[in-house]
């Protein structure tokens, strides 16, 4: 199930919320666990066993590390086994066919491909499970003794299928003790509705433009249309993914959880380094905590640091999908980060912010183009189009631009903190009339809700980009 | 306190929506959208495992969503408000015209279908000595292109029809005649069909191609069937503002005379008109009651001529004009017809053949290739 669907909004969520708030504290975790399993099984009825297996194994790993408290070597052995098991599971389901394809291509063999499809959310829940074992090993958190509670952590439906990747230590406390309140619920509803609107009203609509431009064209577009497409995709992926994170955080609040932020207006960045501090923060943190720092980070000389950065970005790319373009995309960012660290940082800060901003956005837009095409021929055709291989502009570009101009303007404004600060300003202005502000605010969120449901009822286009990870 | 009210409001809203969805009476057919709505999916182990239950449930829920039309119009209003000039593949044109889109993707199958027809024409000529005629009718999107919103892009229908004219013997290109009458009411504003007047101009061209002359339009004493028709493009555009209703008219039944109409189920009636449909939503169904695999019309004409009309729904309002010209007319819709066309020709002693589609349905059609199948 996805959040931006009528079955979630008008069947699953009302039922689960109602039961949850009626349920005494003791039963809430079990209820939420059951709800999460139903949520997952709704879209992935067979592969739910994979997730249940992951829950059981990682629960045992945690217990094992806890039991051998005095024996460092045994703990280390369990940790290594757990990493191998988790990566193997991810490897078989996510990268199996990719590996076979490449072996076949290089060695001219004809190994048959597996018939396995990618279980929804496996990249997310596997990374969460790994963070748990790491955290227990490092004594950042206590082992979870109750398998139901541990199952809840892995399967918790708000962040199950598209993140944010919640590290165990950030919610360990709230798994056992958390409180709901009207204040938190109100905050959660607002956050959820903002996310829903970002996804349904913004991402889907601009994504429709991107798919209109790229489908049936094999990447052969006029330069103007190709740039419009690349910009459309850049907006789509941000509003799609950050919308999902907003919904996850909002839902978390409704059930008493506090998840960490996953996005912080990435497109206002003035360097690539800054961009990655603002984009998919939970993934960046995960790699930093569990890969970069254990590898030695920047503490063992420049050479080791370069190696570590490249490893992290190779893995980051690969995490996004079993395809070469994701590998290129990861390394592309790795190289820009190195370039900034060792060269550009001497010059960039002296440049006007407009130039820095433009530079960042260009790198990001080209990054998304690499990201968008897993077919290399299509990728190069599209890049060619961006540089005018198929002429500059045609009539259909004008129509696409004209009919999306207002939407693009909204997307542009919504990519900045402007709306949030306007809201705050309005609240200050209305300080003497809090009722007026409440009315305004309520109308605004009602509007978001009604529009989103309207678009969902009459929707033909509602993909989730981050679903394949 | 503020938050208490806020949370309560949304809780009530969400629950009300959930309950209303369960409690609201379910319709099997959407009049506004002119389509059957999804029925509740069967729950089996198989359908759960392969995910078809959940995806069918999603369709069911969207189809039967409480106040569905209202929600759909919310989207249409929002799209208009943000400067979009099309919604769900329908352009909002000038003068109240809602014009069906026709893009390169739709046009892609045109040439392949032309080849099927070309083969068929050669076959009927060789086997039966019949000169098959073909009409691929331009749609409003092409003829009324000056009514399209600014910058709207469509596939080049004229070029496709020129291509067909080159490829097909006996092709009747309607573009000139429709162009010359484009200021008249030849296409519905809210539906993708032509009006009885548009069909009449097509008929005059058909008669010319047969070496005859059509009676003047007044001869048919056309009568208004309904003046409150909101058609398919209205449904898909989704604004439901109740404006620019169309008028459906048809040649008078008196002029057409008695006839025997037999449908594919063997049901017999005495008219090609279905007055009860004129009170329903899709008033174009007044003509023939809709599409059927094979309909036979036996007329009072005693000229021994039998017409095989291979067609889409554009032919339904064209048919009345043909009644006086043929003793028997066989209407075949390839989308539903399972029989063998050469057998049908032989069994009925067909003397004339006309293929009649509109440009969009012809280009998008995937069944027309079966006209050449011999078993």
Short mmCIF file of C-alpha atoms in Angstrom, two decimals, chain A residues 6-11 13-15 17-18 41-43 45-46 182-183 185-187 189-190 193 205 208 215-216 395-399 402-407 410 427 434 437-438 441-442 445-446 449-451 453-460, chain B residues 1-11 13-15 17-19 21 33 48-51 53-55 57-58 61-62 65 68 70-72 74-76 78-79 81-89 91 105 149-153 236-238:
data_model
loop_
_atom_site.label_atom_id
_atom_site.label_comp_id
_atom_site.label_asym_id
_atom_site.label_seq_id
_atom_site.Cartn_x
_atom_site.Cartn_y
_atom_site.Cartn_z
CA UNK A 6 -7.54 6.07 -1.53
CA UNK A 7 -7.38 2.67 0.14
CA UNK A 8 -4.79 3.98 2.56
CA UNK A 9 -6.45 7.34 3.20
CA UNK A 10 -10.03 6.21 3.50
CA UNK A 11 -9.84 2.63 4.68
CA UNK A 13 -5.62 4.83 8.07
CA UNK A 14 -8.99 5.66 9.66
CA UNK A 15 -9.39 2.09 10.92
CA UNK A 17 -6.00 5.32 13.92
CA UNK A 18 -9.34 4.64 15.51
CA UNK A 41 1.25 -7.76 2.80
CA UNK A 42 -1.26 -5.63 0.91
CA UNK A 43 1.37 -4.82 -1.69
CA UNK A 45 1.65 -10.76 -0.13
CA UNK A 46 4.32 -13.38 -0.78
CA UNK A 182 -3.41 16.50 20.54
CA UNK A 183 -0.42 18.74 19.92
CA UNK A 185 -1.34 14.66 16.43
CA UNK A 186 -2.07 18.11 15.02
CA UNK A 187 1.55 18.45 14.02
CA UNK A 189 -1.76 15.74 10.45
CA UNK A 190 -0.28 18.95 9.08
CA UNK A 193 -1.06 16.66 4.47
CA UNK A 205 1.67 16.46 -12.09
CA UNK A 208 3.35 13.48 -15.96
CA UNK A 215 7.89 8.18 -23.52
CA UNK A 216 7.89 7.15 -27.15
CA UNK A 395 5.70 23.65 -31.06
CA UNK A 396 5.09 20.97 -28.46
CA UNK A 397 7.68 22.56 -26.20
CA UNK A 398 5.75 25.81 -26.16
CA UNK A 399 2.56 23.95 -25.25
CA UNK A 402 2.70 27.17 -21.33
CA UNK A 403 0.46 24.60 -19.70
CA UNK A 404 2.94 23.89 -16.92
CA UNK A 405 4.18 27.43 -16.28
CA UNK A 406 2.09 27.98 -13.15
CA UNK A 407 2.97 24.54 -11.82
CA UNK A 410 4.75 26.73 -7.61
CA UNK A 427 1.28 33.52 12.62
CA UNK A 434 -5.13 33.47 17.21
CA UNK A 437 -4.96 32.27 12.26
CA UNK A 438 -6.46 28.93 13.24
CA UNK A 441 -4.61 27.43 8.78
CA UNK A 442 -7.47 24.96 8.93
CA UNK A 445 -4.98 22.17 5.23
CA UNK A 446 -8.54 21.31 4.26
CA UNK A 449 -6.72 17.46 1.61
CA UNK A 450 -9.64 18.07 -0.74
CA UNK A 451 -7.41 18.77 -3.72
CA UNK A 453 -8.27 13.41 -2.77
CA UNK A 454 -9.74 14.95 -5.93
CA UNK A 455 -6.56 14.20 -7.85
CA UNK A 456 -6.44 10.68 -6.44
CA UNK A 457 -10.05 9.92 -7.35
CA UNK A 458 -9.42 11.02 -10.92
CA UNK A 459 -5.89 9.75 -11.23
CA UNK A 460 -4.28 7.89 -14.01
CA UNK B 1 -7.46 23.90 22.50
CA UNK B 2 -6.63 25.02 18.97
CA UNK B 3 -5.06 21.67 18.24
CA UNK B 4 -7.93 19.80 19.83
CA UNK B 5 -10.37 21.36 17.40
CA UNK B 6 -8.01 20.86 14.48
CA UNK B 7 -7.44 17.17 15.23
CA UNK B 8 -11.11 16.52 15.92
CA UNK B 9 -12.10 18.15 12.66
CA UNK B 10 -9.82 15.96 10.60
CA UNK B 11 -10.70 12.85 12.60
CA UNK B 13 -13.68 14.17 8.26
CA UNK B 14 -11.62 11.02 7.78
CA UNK B 15 -14.11 8.80 9.56
CA UNK B 17 -15.37 9.71 4.43
CA UNK B 18 -14.61 6.12 5.38
CA UNK B 19 -18.16 5.45 6.57
CA UNK B 21 -17.70 5.08 1.27
CA UNK B 33 -18.52 8.88 -17.48
CA UNK B 48 -4.41 -12.32 -3.01
CA UNK B 49 -1.13 -13.94 -3.97
CA UNK B 50 -0.74 -12.37 -7.37
CA UNK B 51 -1.81 -8.97 -6.07
CA UNK B 53 -7.21 -8.46 -5.43
CA UNK B 54 -5.52 -5.40 -4.00
CA UNK B 55 -5.17 -3.61 -7.32
CA UNK B 57 -9.88 -3.20 -4.88
CA UNK B 58 -8.13 0.11 -5.53
CA UNK B 61 -12.74 2.11 -4.41
CA UNK B 62 -11.91 4.90 -6.85
CA UNK B 65 -15.85 6.77 -4.19
CA UNK B 68 -17.01 10.78 -7.18
CA UNK B 70 -17.60 16.15 -7.30
CA UNK B 71 -14.03 15.04 -6.58
CA UNK B 72 -13.36 14.65 -10.29
CA UNK B 74 -12.36 19.45 -8.08
CA UNK B 75 -9.40 18.21 -10.06
CA UNK B 76 -10.71 19.70 -13.31
CA UNK B 78 -7.68 22.95 -10.14
CA UNK B 79 -6.18 22.04 -13.50
CA UNK B 81 -6.89 27.29 -12.37
CA UNK B 82 -3.24 26.46 -12.94
CA UNK B 83 -3.45 27.20 -16.63
CA UNK B 84 -3.82 23.70 -18.02
CA UNK B 85 -5.86 23.60 -21.19
CA UNK B 86 -6.39 19.87 -21.26
CA UNK B 87 -7.52 17.30 -18.73
CA UNK B 88 -7.58 13.52 -19.15
CA UNK B 89 -6.72 13.83 -22.83
CA UNK B 91 -8.64 19.92 -24.79
CA UNK B 105 1.11 7.91 -29.96
CA UNK B 149 -6.35 26.09 -27.12
CA UNK B 150 -3.20 28.11 -27.85
CA UNK B 151 -0.09 26.07 -28.68
CA UNK B 152 -1.95 22.76 -28.49
CA UNK B 153 -0.18 20.10 -30.50
CA UNK B 236 -13.60 12.89 -19.53
CA UNK B 237 -12.83 16.56 -19.12
CA UNK B 238 -14.55 16.27 -15.77
#
